mmCIF file with all atom_site columns, C-alpha atoms in Angstrom:
data_model
loop_
_atom_site.group_PDB
_atom_site.id
_atom_site.type_symbol
_atom_site.label_atom_id
_atom_site.label_alt_id
_atom_site.label_comp_id
_atom_site.label_asym_id
_atom_site.label_entity_id
_atom_site.label_seq_id
_atom_site.pdbx_PDB_ins_code
_atom_site.Cartn_x
_atom_site.Cartn_y
_atom_site.Cartn_z
_atom_site.occupancy
_atom_site.B_iso_or_equiv
_atom_site.pdbx_formal_charge
_atom_site.auth_seq_id
_atom_site.auth_comp_id
_atom_site.auth_asym_id
_atom_site.auth_atom_id
_atom_site.pdbx_PDB_model_num
ATOM 1   C CA . MET A 1 1   ? 0.075   -0.611  0.267   1.00 62.00 ? 1   MET A CA 1
ATOM 2   C CA . LEU A 1 2   ? 2.536   2.709   0.752   1.00 63.00 ? 2   LEU A CA 1
ATOM 3   C CA . ALA A 1 3   ? 4.649   1.837   -2.187  1.00 64.00 ? 3   ALA A CA 1
ATOM 4   C CA . HIS A 1 4   ? 0.742   2.268   -4.208  1.00 55.00 ? 4   HIS A CA 1
ATOM 5   C CA . LEU A 1 5   ? 0.844   5.585   -2.580  1.00 57.00 ? 5   LEU A CA 1
ATOM 6   C CA . GLU A 1 6   ? 4.308   6.725   -2.971  1.00 61.00 ? 6   GLU A CA 1
ATOM 7   C CA . GLN A 1 7   ? 3.612   6.143   -6.553  1.00 55.00 ? 7   GLN A CA 1
ATOM 8   C CA . ALA A 1 8   ? 0.607   7.942   -6.752  1.00 49.00 ? 8   ALA A CA 1
ATOM 9   C CA . PHE A 1 9   ? 1.917   11.074  -5.436  1.00 53.00 ? 9   PHE A CA 1
ATOM 10  C CA . ALA A 1 10  ? 5.419   10.647  -7.706  1.00 56.00 ? 10  ALA A CA 1
ATOM 11  C CA . GLN A 1 11  ? 2.883   10.545  -10.756 1.00 54.00 ? 11  GLN A CA 1
ATOM 12  C CA . SER A 1 12  ? 1.211   13.615  -9.326  1.00 57.00 ? 12  SER A CA 1
ATOM 13  C CA . ARG A 1 13  ? 4.087   15.270  -8.516  1.00 60.00 ? 13  ARG A CA 1
ATOM 14  C CA . ARG A 1 14  ? 5.219   14.556  -12.330 1.00 59.00 ? 14  ARG A CA 1
ATOM 15  C CA . PHE A 1 15  ? 1.824   15.529  -13.770 1.00 58.00 ? 15  PHE A CA 1
ATOM 16  C CA . ALA A 1 16  ? 2.287   19.120  -12.113 1.00 60.00 ? 16  ALA A CA 1
ATOM 17  C CA . ALA A 1 17  ? 5.356   19.620  -13.317 1.00 58.00 ? 17  ALA A CA 1
ATOM 18  C CA . ASP A 1 18  ? 4.734   18.890  -17.491 1.00 58.00 ? 18  ASP A CA 1
ATOM 19  C CA . ALA A 1 19  ? 1.419   20.445  -16.922 1.00 63.00 ? 19  ALA A CA 1
ATOM 20  C CA . ALA A 1 20  ? 3.611   23.765  -15.329 1.00 65.00 ? 20  ALA A CA 1
ATOM 21  C CA . HIS A 1 21  ? 6.000   23.384  -18.513 1.00 58.00 ? 21  HIS A CA 1
ATOM 22  C CA . GLU A 1 22  ? 3.170   23.079  -21.488 1.00 64.00 ? 22  GLU A CA 1
ATOM 23  C CA . LEU A 1 23  ? 1.886   26.483  -19.886 1.00 71.00 ? 23  LEU A CA 1
ATOM 24  C CA . ARG A 1 24  ? 4.694   27.916  -19.963 1.00 72.00 ? 24  ARG A CA 1
ATOM 25  C CA . THR A 1 25  ? 5.403   27.987  -22.899 1.00 70.00 ? 25  THR A CA 1
ATOM 26  C CA . PRO A 1 26  ? 2.959   29.930  -24.489 1.00 74.00 ? 26  PRO A CA 1
ATOM 27  C CA . LEU A 1 27  ? 3.031   32.350  -21.675 1.00 80.00 ? 27  LEU A CA 1
ATOM 28  C CA . ALA A 1 28  ? 6.532   33.778  -21.773 1.00 80.00 ? 28  ALA A CA 1
ATOM 29  C CA . ALA A 1 29  ? 5.729   33.452  -25.713 1.00 78.00 ? 29  ALA A CA 1
ATOM 30  C CA . LEU A 1 30  ? 3.188   36.174  -24.921 1.00 82.00 ? 30  LEU A CA 1
ATOM 31  C CA . ARG A 1 31  ? 5.317   37.991  -22.846 1.00 84.00 ? 31  ARG A CA 1
ATOM 32  C CA . GLY A 1 32  ? 8.042   38.569  -25.022 1.00 83.00 ? 32  GLY A CA 1
ATOM 33  C CA . SER A 1 33  ? 5.529   38.881  -28.040 1.00 82.00 ? 33  SER A CA 1
ATOM 34  C CA . ILE A 1 34  ? 4.623   42.018  -26.024 1.00 84.00 ? 34  ILE A CA 1
ATOM 35  C CA . GLU A 1 35  ? 7.218   43.316  -24.445 1.00 83.00 ? 35  GLU A CA 1
ATOM 36  C CA . VAL A 1 36  ? 8.633   43.661  -27.672 1.00 79.00 ? 36  VAL A CA 1
ATOM 37  C CA . ALA A 1 37  ? 6.227   45.726  -29.103 1.00 82.00 ? 37  ALA A CA 1
ATOM 38  C CA . LEU A 1 38  ? 6.894   47.966  -25.878 1.00 82.00 ? 38  LEU A CA 1
ATOM 39  C CA . ARG A 1 39  ? 10.158  48.964  -26.233 1.00 82.00 ? 39  ARG A CA 1
ATOM 40  C CA . GLY A 1 40  ? 8.952   51.427  -28.672 1.00 79.00 ? 40  GLY A CA 1
ATOM 41  C CA . GLU A 1 41  ? 6.708   53.358  -31.632 1.00 82.00 ? 41  GLU A CA 1
ATOM 42  C CA . ARG A 1 42  ? 5.629   50.559  -33.743 1.00 82.00 ? 42  ARG A CA 1
ATOM 43  C CA . SER A 1 43  ? 2.989   51.195  -36.514 1.00 85.00 ? 43  SER A CA 1
ATOM 44  C CA . PRO A 1 44  ? -0.356  50.172  -36.911 1.00 85.00 ? 44  PRO A CA 1
ATOM 45  C CA . GLU A 1 45  ? 0.629   47.487  -38.756 1.00 85.00 ? 45  GLU A CA 1
ATOM 46  C CA . GLU A 1 46  ? 3.508   45.540  -36.227 1.00 83.00 ? 46  GLU A CA 1
ATOM 47  C CA . TYR A 1 47  ? 0.724   45.511  -33.247 1.00 82.00 ? 47  TYR A CA 1
ATOM 48  C CA . ARG A 1 48  ? -1.334  44.062  -35.514 1.00 84.00 ? 48  ARG A CA 1
ATOM 49  C CA . ARG A 1 49  ? 0.769   41.317  -35.953 1.00 83.00 ? 49  ARG A CA 1
ATOM 50  C CA . VAL A 1 50  ? 1.549   41.074  -31.923 1.00 82.00 ? 50  VAL A CA 1
ATOM 51  C CA . LEU A 1 51  ? -1.956  40.611  -31.638 1.00 84.00 ? 51  LEU A CA 1
ATOM 52  C CA . ALA A 1 52  ? -2.361  37.973  -34.154 1.00 85.00 ? 52  ALA A CA 1
ATOM 53  C CA . SER A 1 53  ? 0.196   36.239  -32.267 1.00 82.00 ? 53  SER A CA 1
ATOM 54  C CA . GLY A 1 54  ? -0.596  36.935  -28.722 1.00 83.00 ? 54  GLY A CA 1
ATOM 55  C CA . LEU A 1 55  ? -4.047  35.330  -29.478 1.00 82.00 ? 55  LEU A CA 1
ATOM 56  C CA . GLU A 1 56  ? -2.837  32.281  -31.114 1.00 79.00 ? 56  GLU A CA 1
ATOM 57  C CA . GLU A 1 57  ? -1.193  31.944  -27.039 1.00 78.00 ? 57  GLU A CA 1
ATOM 58  C CA . VAL A 1 58  ? -4.609  32.193  -26.023 1.00 81.00 ? 58  VAL A CA 1
ATOM 59  C CA . GLU A 1 59  ? -6.282  29.963  -28.049 1.00 77.00 ? 59  GLU A CA 1
ATOM 60  C CA . ARG A 1 60  ? -3.242  27.547  -27.129 1.00 74.00 ? 60  ARG A CA 1
ATOM 61  C CA . LEU A 1 61  ? -3.537  28.231  -23.896 1.00 78.00 ? 61  LEU A CA 1
ATOM 62  C CA . ILE A 1 62  ? -7.930  27.841  -22.945 1.00 75.00 ? 62  ILE A CA 1
ATOM 63  C CA . ARG A 1 63  ? -7.221  24.825  -25.468 1.00 71.00 ? 63  ARG A CA 1
ATOM 64  C CA . LEU A 1 64  ? -4.802  23.294  -23.035 1.00 71.00 ? 64  LEU A CA 1
ATOM 65  C CA . SER A 1 65  ? -6.775  24.686  -20.132 1.00 72.00 ? 65  SER A CA 1
ATOM 66  C CA . GLU A 1 66  ? -9.886  22.938  -21.402 1.00 68.00 ? 66  GLU A CA 1
ATOM 67  C CA . ASP A 1 67  ? -8.286  19.384  -21.300 1.00 68.00 ? 67  ASP A CA 1
ATOM 68  C CA . LEU A 1 68  ? -6.935  19.326  -18.298 1.00 69.00 ? 68  LEU A CA 1
ATOM 69  C CA . LEU A 1 69  ? -9.930  19.805  -16.520 1.00 68.00 ? 69  LEU A CA 1
ATOM 70  C CA . LEU A 1 70  ? -11.974 17.242  -19.069 1.00 67.00 ? 70  LEU A CA 1
ATOM 71  C CA . LEU A 1 71  ? -8.775  15.194  -17.859 1.00 68.00 ? 71  LEU A CA 1
ATOM 72  C CA . SER A 1 72  ? -9.117  15.660  -13.991 1.00 68.00 ? 72  SER A CA 1
ATOM 73  C CA . ARG A 1 73  ? -12.881 14.926  -14.809 1.00 65.00 ? 73  ARG A CA 1
ATOM 74  C CA . SER A 1 74  ? -12.406 12.019  -16.340 1.00 63.00 ? 74  SER A CA 1
ATOM 75  C CA . MET A 1 75  ? -10.013 10.901  -14.255 1.00 62.00 ? 75  MET A CA 1
ATOM 76  C CA . ALA A 1 76  ? -12.171 11.325  -11.285 1.00 59.00 ? 76  ALA A CA 1
ATOM 77  C CA . GLY A 1 77  ? -14.856 8.376   -12.106 1.00 57.00 ? 77  GLY A CA 1
ATOM 78  C CA . PRO A 1 78  ? -17.937 7.319   -13.856 1.00 53.00 ? 78  PRO A CA 1
ATOM 79  C CA . GLU A 1 79  ? -20.211 10.107  -12.848 1.00 55.00 ? 79  GLU A CA 1
ATOM 80  C CA . PRO A 1 80  ? -23.435 8.927   -11.220 1.00 50.00 ? 80  PRO A CA 1
ATOM 81  C CA . THR A 1 81  ? -26.461 8.053   -14.403 1.00 54.00 ? 81  THR A CA 1
ATOM 82  C CA . ARG A 1 82  ? -25.053 6.942   -17.550 1.00 74.00 ? 82  ARG A CA 1
ATOM 83  C CA . ALA A 1 83  ? -27.778 6.461   -20.125 1.00 88.00 ? 83  ALA A CA 1
ATOM 84  C CA . VAL A 1 84  ? -27.610 3.567   -22.742 1.00 92.00 ? 84  VAL A CA 1
ATOM 85  C CA . VAL A 1 85  ? -25.299 4.897   -25.526 1.00 93.00 ? 85  VAL A CA 1
ATOM 86  C CA . ASP A 1 86  ? -25.848 3.214   -29.085 1.00 95.00 ? 86  ASP A CA 1
ATOM 87  C CA . LEU A 1 87  ? -22.384 2.723   -30.493 1.00 95.00 ? 87  LEU A CA 1
ATOM 88  C CA . GLU A 1 88  ? -22.782 2.158   -33.927 1.00 94.00 ? 88  GLU A CA 1
ATOM 89  C CA . ALA A 1 89  ? -24.552 5.425   -34.405 1.00 95.00 ? 89  ALA A CA 1
ATOM 90  C CA . LEU A 1 90  ? -21.333 7.024   -32.594 1.00 95.00 ? 90  LEU A CA 1
ATOM 91  C CA . LEU A 1 91  ? -18.700 5.404   -34.511 1.00 95.00 ? 91  LEU A CA 1
ATOM 92  C CA . LEU A 1 92  ? -21.219 6.719   -37.786 1.00 95.00 ? 92  LEU A CA 1
ATOM 93  C CA . GLU A 1 93  ? -20.830 9.969   -35.837 1.00 94.00 ? 93  GLU A CA 1
ATOM 94  C CA . VAL A 1 94  ? -17.308 9.570   -35.539 1.00 95.00 ? 94  VAL A CA 1
ATOM 95  C CA . PHE A 1 95  ? -16.705 8.249   -38.987 1.00 95.00 ? 95  PHE A CA 1
ATOM 96  C CA . ASP A 1 96  ? -18.100 11.652  -40.746 1.00 94.00 ? 96  ASP A CA 1
ATOM 97  C CA . VAL A 1 97  ? -15.512 14.236  -38.317 1.00 93.00 ? 97  VAL A CA 1
ATOM 98  C CA . GLY A 1 98  ? -12.595 11.770  -39.367 1.00 94.00 ? 98  GLY A CA 1
ATOM 99  C CA . ALA A 1 99  ? -14.102 11.546  -43.205 1.00 94.00 ? 99  ALA A CA 1
ATOM 100 C CA . ARG A 1 100 ? -13.312 15.140  -43.272 1.00 92.00 ? 100 ARG A CA 1
ATOM 101 C CA . LEU A 1 101 ? -10.203 15.079  -41.099 1.00 93.00 ? 101 LEU A CA 1
ATOM 102 C CA . GLY A 1 102 ? -8.585  13.104  -43.775 1.00 94.00 ? 102 GLY A CA 1
ATOM 103 C CA . GLN A 1 103 ? -9.745  14.791  -46.481 1.00 93.00 ? 103 GLN A CA 1
ATOM 104 C CA . THR A 1 104 ? -7.570  17.562  -45.397 1.00 91.00 ? 104 THR A CA 1
ATOM 105 C CA . ALA A 1 105 ? -4.384  15.496  -44.526 1.00 93.00 ? 105 ALA A CA 1
ATOM 106 C CA . GLY A 1 106 ? -4.976  13.389  -47.276 1.00 95.00 ? 106 GLY A CA 1
ATOM 107 C CA . VAL A 1 107 ? -5.663  10.390  -45.878 1.00 95.00 ? 107 VAL A CA 1
ATOM 108 C CA . THR A 1 108 ? -8.713  7.345   -46.236 1.00 96.00 ? 108 THR A CA 1
ATOM 109 C CA . VAL A 1 109 ? -10.530 6.872   -43.717 1.00 96.00 ? 109 VAL A CA 1
ATOM 110 C CA . ARG A 1 110 ? -13.240 4.637   -43.683 1.00 95.00 ? 110 ARG A CA 1
ATOM 111 C CA . ILE A 1 111 ? -15.497 1.753   -41.496 1.00 95.00 ? 111 ILE A CA 1
ATOM 112 C CA . GLU A 1 112 ? -14.184 -1.500  -42.339 1.00 91.00 ? 112 GLU A CA 1
ATOM 113 C CA . GLY A 1 113 ? -17.498 -2.687  -40.448 1.00 88.00 ? 113 GLY A CA 1
ATOM 114 C CA . ALA A 1 114 ? -19.901 -1.850  -38.160 1.00 85.00 ? 114 ALA A CA 1
ATOM 115 C CA . THR A 1 115 ? -22.707 -4.138  -36.170 1.00 90.00 ? 115 THR A CA 1
ATOM 116 C CA . SER A 1 116 ? -24.697 -3.701  -33.847 1.00 91.00 ? 116 SER A CA 1
ATOM 117 C CA . ALA A 1 117 ? -23.972 -2.676  -29.992 1.00 93.00 ? 117 ALA A CA 1
ATOM 118 C CA . THR A 1 118 ? -25.521 -0.754  -27.281 1.00 93.00 ? 118 THR A CA 1
ATOM 119 C CA . ALA A 1 119 ? -22.626 0.489   -23.740 1.00 93.00 ? 119 ALA A CA 1
ATOM 120 C CA . ARG A 1 120 ? -23.807 2.425   -20.718 1.00 91.00 ? 120 ARG A CA 1
ATOM 121 C CA . GLY A 1 121 ? -22.052 5.388   -20.442 1.00 89.00 ? 121 GLY A CA 1
ATOM 122 C CA . ASP A 1 122 ? -22.143 9.514   -20.611 1.00 87.00 ? 122 ASP A CA 1
ATOM 123 C CA . VAL A 1 123 ? -22.094 9.949   -25.257 1.00 90.00 ? 123 VAL A CA 1
ATOM 124 C CA . THR A 1 124 ? -20.093 13.086  -25.181 1.00 87.00 ? 124 THR A CA 1
ATOM 125 C CA . ALA A 1 125 ? -17.608 11.614  -23.260 1.00 87.00 ? 125 ALA A CA 1
ATOM 126 C CA . LEU A 1 126 ? -16.926 8.196   -25.366 1.00 92.00 ? 126 LEU A CA 1
ATOM 127 C CA . ARG A 1 127 ? -17.845 10.733  -28.815 1.00 92.00 ? 127 ARG A CA 1
ATOM 128 C CA . ARG A 1 128 ? -14.432 12.738  -27.432 1.00 89.00 ? 128 ARG A CA 1
ATOM 129 C CA . ALA A 1 129 ? -12.085 9.164   -26.549 1.00 91.00 ? 129 ALA A CA 1
ATOM 130 C CA . LEU A 1 130 ? -12.992 7.952   -30.401 1.00 95.00 ? 130 LEU A CA 1
ATOM 131 C CA . VAL A 1 131 ? -12.233 11.707  -32.151 1.00 92.00 ? 131 VAL A CA 1
ATOM 132 C CA . ASN A 1 132 ? -8.933  11.786  -30.161 1.00 91.00 ? 132 ASN A CA 1
ATOM 133 C CA . LEU A 1 133 ? -8.477  8.020   -31.455 1.00 95.00 ? 133 LEU A CA 1
ATOM 134 C CA . VAL A 1 134 ? -9.460  9.307   -34.963 1.00 95.00 ? 134 VAL A CA 1
ATOM 135 C CA . GLU A 1 135 ? -7.403  12.559  -34.561 1.00 93.00 ? 135 GLU A CA 1
ATOM 136 C CA . ASN A 1 136 ? -4.447  10.832  -33.574 1.00 92.00 ? 136 ASN A CA 1
ATOM 137 C CA . ALA A 1 137 ? -4.756  8.237   -36.767 1.00 94.00 ? 137 ALA A CA 1
ATOM 138 C CA . VAL A 1 138 ? -4.888  10.881  -39.439 1.00 95.00 ? 138 VAL A CA 1
ATOM 139 C CA . LYS A 1 139 ? -2.287  12.858  -38.074 1.00 92.00 ? 139 LYS A CA 1
ATOM 140 C CA . TYR A 1 140 ? 0.408   10.300  -37.419 1.00 92.00 ? 140 TYR A CA 1
ATOM 141 C CA . THR A 1 141 ? -0.205  8.675   -40.761 1.00 94.00 ? 141 THR A CA 1
ATOM 142 C CA . PRO A 1 142 ? 1.687   10.076  -44.029 1.00 94.00 ? 142 PRO A CA 1
ATOM 143 C CA . ARG A 1 143 ? -0.622  10.610  -47.015 1.00 94.00 ? 143 ARG A CA 1
ATOM 144 C CA . GLY A 1 144 ? -2.320  8.364   -49.108 1.00 95.00 ? 144 GLY A CA 1
ATOM 145 C CA . GLY A 1 145 ? -2.161  6.348   -45.898 1.00 95.00 ? 145 GLY A CA 1
ATOM 146 C CA . LYS A 1 146 ? -5.305  5.004   -43.946 1.00 96.00 ? 146 LYS A CA 1
ATOM 147 C CA . VAL A 1 147 ? -7.724  4.672   -40.765 1.00 96.00 ? 147 VAL A CA 1
ATOM 148 C CA . GLU A 1 148 ? -9.724  1.941   -40.734 1.00 96.00 ? 148 GLU A CA 1
ATOM 149 C CA . LEU A 1 149 ? -12.797 1.709   -37.807 1.00 97.00 ? 149 LEU A CA 1
ATOM 150 C CA . SER A 1 150 ? -14.228 -1.393  -37.053 1.00 96.00 ? 150 SER A CA 1
ATOM 151 C CA . LEU A 1 151 ? -16.574 -2.034  -34.049 1.00 96.00 ? 151 LEU A CA 1
ATOM 152 C CA . THR A 1 152 ? -17.872 -6.143  -33.575 1.00 95.00 ? 152 THR A CA 1
ATOM 153 C CA . ALA A 1 153 ? -19.410 -6.907  -29.901 1.00 93.00 ? 153 ALA A CA 1
ATOM 154 C CA . ALA A 1 154 ? -18.857 -10.824 -28.389 1.00 88.00 ? 154 ALA A CA 1
ATOM 155 C CA . GLY A 1 155 ? -18.612 -12.465 -24.807 1.00 88.00 ? 155 GLY A CA 1
ATOM 156 C CA . GLY A 1 156 ? -20.444 -9.069  -22.892 1.00 91.00 ? 156 GLY A CA 1
ATOM 157 C CA . SER A 1 157 ? -17.773 -7.026  -24.652 1.00 94.00 ? 157 SER A CA 1
ATOM 158 C CA . ALA A 1 158 ? -17.778 -4.184  -27.328 1.00 95.00 ? 158 ALA A CA 1
ATOM 159 C CA . GLU A 1 159 ? -14.265 -3.251  -29.152 1.00 95.00 ? 159 GLU A CA 1
ATOM 160 C CA . VAL A 1 160 ? -13.813 -0.995  -31.193 1.00 96.00 ? 160 VAL A CA 1
ATOM 161 C CA . THR A 1 161 ? -10.873 -0.030  -32.974 1.00 96.00 ? 161 THR A CA 1
ATOM 162 C CA . VAL A 1 162 ? -9.116  2.846   -34.781 1.00 96.00 ? 162 VAL A CA 1
ATOM 163 C CA . ALA A 1 163 ? -6.200  1.055   -37.124 1.00 95.00 ? 163 ALA A CA 1
ATOM 164 C CA . ASP A 1 164 ? -3.720  2.625   -39.800 1.00 96.00 ? 164 ASP A CA 1
ATOM 165 C CA . THR A 1 165 ? -0.751  2.912   -42.127 1.00 95.00 ? 165 THR A CA 1
ATOM 166 C CA . GLY A 1 166 ? 1.027   5.606   -39.446 1.00 93.00 ? 166 GLY A CA 1
ATOM 167 C CA . ILE A 1 167 ? 4.146   5.557   -38.140 1.00 91.00 ? 167 ILE A CA 1
ATOM 168 C CA . GLY A 1 168 ? 3.250   2.913   -35.367 1.00 90.00 ? 168 GLY A CA 1
ATOM 169 C CA . VAL A 1 169 ? 4.586   2.601   -32.147 1.00 88.00 ? 169 VAL A CA 1
ATOM 170 C CA . GLU A 1 170 ? 7.728   0.875   -29.955 1.00 87.00 ? 170 GLU A CA 1
ATOM 171 C CA . PRO A 1 171 ? 5.861   -2.327  -27.977 1.00 85.00 ? 171 PRO A CA 1
ATOM 172 C CA . ALA A 1 172 ? 7.808   -0.965  -25.161 1.00 84.00 ? 172 ALA A CA 1
ATOM 173 C CA . ASP A 1 173 ? 6.010   2.516   -24.946 1.00 84.00 ? 173 ASP A CA 1
ATOM 174 C CA . ALA A 1 174 ? 2.642   0.671   -25.736 1.00 83.00 ? 174 ALA A CA 1
ATOM 175 C CA . GLU A 1 175 ? 2.166   1.902   -21.874 1.00 83.00 ? 175 GLU A CA 1
ATOM 176 C CA . ARG A 1 176 ? 3.831   5.471   -22.201 1.00 84.00 ? 176 ARG A CA 1
ATOM 177 C CA . ILE A 1 177 ? 2.223   6.445   -25.289 1.00 88.00 ? 177 ILE A CA 1
ATOM 178 C CA . PHE A 1 178 ? -0.602  7.334   -22.167 1.00 84.00 ? 178 PHE A CA 1
ATOM 179 C CA . GLU A 1 179 ? 1.154   8.872   -20.182 1.00 81.00 ? 179 GLU A CA 1
ATOM 180 C CA . PRO A 1 180 ? -0.021  13.110  -20.407 1.00 74.00 ? 180 PRO A CA 1
ATOM 181 C CA . PHE A 1 181 ? 2.424   15.617  -22.169 1.00 68.00 ? 181 PHE A CA 1
ATOM 182 C CA . VAL A 1 182 ? 4.198   12.671  -23.647 1.00 67.00 ? 182 VAL A CA 1
ATOM 183 C CA . ARG A 1 183 ? 5.127   12.997  -26.746 1.00 61.00 ? 183 ARG A CA 1
ATOM 184 C CA . LEU A 1 184 ? 8.017   9.706   -27.947 1.00 58.00 ? 184 LEU A CA 1
ATOM 185 C CA . ASP A 1 185 ? 9.829   11.026  -30.615 1.00 54.00 ? 185 ASP A CA 1
ATOM 186 C CA . ALA A 1 186 ? 10.261  14.201  -32.753 1.00 45.00 ? 186 ALA A CA 1
ATOM 187 C CA . ALA A 1 187 ? 7.318   12.969  -34.860 1.00 48.00 ? 187 ALA A CA 1
ATOM 188 C CA . ARG A 1 188 ? 5.680   13.343  -31.962 1.00 47.00 ? 188 ARG A CA 1
ATOM 189 C CA . SER A 1 189 ? 6.493   16.903  -31.410 1.00 47.00 ? 189 SER A CA 1
ATOM 190 C CA . ARG A 1 190 ? 4.588   20.236  -30.032 1.00 43.00 ? 190 ARG A CA 1
ATOM 191 C CA . ASP A 1 191 ? 4.533   21.299  -33.348 1.00 47.00 ? 191 ASP A CA 1
ATOM 192 C CA . THR A 1 192 ? 2.307   18.845  -34.248 1.00 51.00 ? 192 THR A CA 1
ATOM 193 C CA . GLY A 1 193 ? -0.427  21.575  -32.230 1.00 51.00 ? 193 GLY A CA 1
ATOM 194 C CA . GLY A 1 194 ? -0.776  19.007  -29.338 1.00 55.00 ? 194 GLY A CA 1
ATOM 195 C CA . ALA A 1 195 ? -0.093  18.774  -25.604 1.00 56.00 ? 195 ALA A CA 1
ATOM 196 C CA . GLY A 1 196 ? 0.140   15.179  -25.487 1.00 70.00 ? 196 GLY A CA 1
ATOM 197 C CA . LEU A 1 197 ? -2.821  15.050  -23.355 1.00 78.00 ? 197 LEU A CA 1
ATOM 198 C CA . GLY A 1 198 ? -5.325  13.454  -26.629 1.00 82.00 ? 198 GLY A CA 1
ATOM 199 C CA . LEU A 1 199 ? -5.036  9.757   -25.481 1.00 88.00 ? 199 LEU A CA 1
ATOM 200 C CA . ALA A 1 200 ? -4.238  10.659  -22.007 1.00 86.00 ? 200 ALA A CA 1
ATOM 201 C CA . ILE A 1 201 ? -7.994  11.645  -21.802 1.00 85.00 ? 201 ILE A CA 1
ATOM 202 C CA . ALA A 1 202 ? -9.409  8.776   -24.287 1.00 89.00 ? 202 ALA A CA 1
ATOM 203 C CA . ARG A 1 203 ? -8.094  6.133   -21.600 1.00 89.00 ? 203 ARG A CA 1
ATOM 204 C CA . SER A 1 204 ? -9.358  8.001   -18.791 1.00 87.00 ? 204 SER A CA 1
ATOM 205 C CA . ILE A 1 205 ? -12.029 8.330   -20.374 1.00 88.00 ? 205 ILE A CA 1
ATOM 206 C CA . VAL A 1 206 ? -12.440 4.832   -21.165 1.00 91.00 ? 206 VAL A CA 1
ATOM 207 C CA . VAL A 1 207 ? -11.566 3.129   -17.671 1.00 88.00 ? 207 VAL A CA 1
ATOM 208 C CA . ALA A 1 208 ? -14.567 6.007   -15.873 1.00 86.00 ? 208 ALA A CA 1
ATOM 209 C CA . HIS A 1 209 ? -16.695 3.672   -18.300 1.00 89.00 ? 209 HIS A CA 1
ATOM 210 C CA . ARG A 1 210 ? -15.650 0.775   -16.942 1.00 90.00 ? 210 ARG A CA 1
ATOM 211 C CA . GLY A 1 211 ? -13.304 0.023   -19.873 1.00 93.00 ? 211 GLY A CA 1
ATOM 212 C CA . THR A 1 212 ? -9.596  -0.702  -21.060 1.00 94.00 ? 212 THR A CA 1
ATOM 213 C CA . LEU A 1 213 ? -8.038  1.483   -23.772 1.00 94.00 ? 213 LEU A CA 1
ATOM 214 C CA . SER A 1 214 ? -4.786  -1.244  -25.397 1.00 94.00 ? 214 SER A CA 1
ATOM 215 C CA . VAL A 1 215 ? -2.424  -0.362  -28.336 1.00 94.00 ? 215 VAL A CA 1
ATOM 216 C CA . GLU A 1 216 ? -0.576  -3.100  -30.866 1.00 92.00 ? 216 GLU A CA 1
ATOM 217 C CA . GLY A 1 217 ? 1.697   -2.271  -33.271 1.00 88.00 ? 217 GLY A CA 1
ATOM 218 C CA . ARG A 1 218 ? 5.266   -1.158  -34.292 1.00 86.00 ? 218 ARG A CA 1
ATOM 219 C CA . PRO A 1 219 ? 7.395   1.695   -35.984 1.00 87.00 ? 219 PRO A CA 1
ATOM 220 C CA . GLY A 1 220 ? 6.539   2.226   -39.618 1.00 85.00 ? 220 GLY A CA 1
ATOM 221 C CA . SER A 1 221 ? 3.780   -0.952  -39.478 1.00 86.00 ? 221 SER A CA 1
ATOM 222 C CA . GLY A 1 222 ? 1.411   1.528   -38.198 1.00 92.00 ? 222 GLY A CA 1
ATOM 223 C CA . SER A 1 223 ? -0.883  1.442   -35.405 1.00 94.00 ? 223 SER A CA 1
ATOM 224 C CA . ARG A 1 224 ? -3.995  0.347   -33.832 1.00 95.00 ? 224 ARG A CA 1
ATOM 225 C CA . PHE A 1 225 ? -6.554  1.291   -31.023 1.00 96.00 ? 225 PHE A CA 1
ATOM 226 C CA . THR A 1 226 ? -8.519  -1.042  -29.431 1.00 96.00 ? 226 THR A CA 1
ATOM 227 C CA . ILE A 1 227 ? -12.012 -0.278  -26.952 1.00 96.00 ? 227 ILE A CA 1
ATOM 228 C CA . ARG A 1 228 ? -13.367 -2.027  -25.136 1.00 96.00 ? 228 ARG A CA 1
ATOM 229 C CA . LEU A 1 229 ? -16.157 -1.463  -23.477 1.00 95.00 ? 229 LEU A CA 1
ATOM 230 C CA . PRO A 1 230 ? -19.444 -3.767  -21.572 1.00 94.00 ? 230 PRO A CA 1
ATOM 231 C CA . LEU A 1 231 ? -22.695 -4.368  -22.959 1.00 93.00 ? 231 LEU A CA 1
ATOM 232 C CA . VAL A 1 232 ? -25.750 -3.094  -21.836 1.00 88.00 ? 232 VAL A CA 1
ATOM 233 C CA . PRO A 1 233 ? -27.426 -6.728  -22.109 1.00 75.00 ? 233 PRO A CA 1
ATOM 234 C CA . ALA A 1 234 ? -30.369 -6.898  -24.838 1.00 63.00 ? 234 ALA A CA 1
#
């Protein structure tokens, strides 16, 4: 028990330090641009550029704070009231989002197969988890690649998979990839636009629904993310 508590405190301290670092970067950029603008008289065009740059950093801070709030809520556990969620309808809805993302990125997004299945939970949260997985798959799949979604039901569980032909993941990093703020290599950098919270949020949501989220893959051979949720008896 003491070892478990020590590990929990260590994770909490690391999370706080990582969150502070992520918040500090856009704040430092915002402060720097304002300080430079105040050192002398500027033209209206220059002031507009400073304001536009500052607005980008503010929007990034808003997205980050919203992700941190969602992560903390999902880690707190399941909500007391849950509704029956039609997973097939949810998959089709997320597919529409993924298809639009894929069209912009030059990646084919399709449904490999789907069966009728229902689970109990928060449809908005489950949608966010699935969208995060699809966004992640499209983001790290080169142009001309593909992302496939599927839904099956067996043994009292529903399985939703998001498979891609992207950069893949080292088997040794299959758990680390779900830790907050983890970027495994140069391909998963801040330049891609994320803070490294998408997969952590997805897993926290799934766990709050008494499910599991795992990944299989190898570098250069793509990845397959699998969500398993308890089925609602027919």
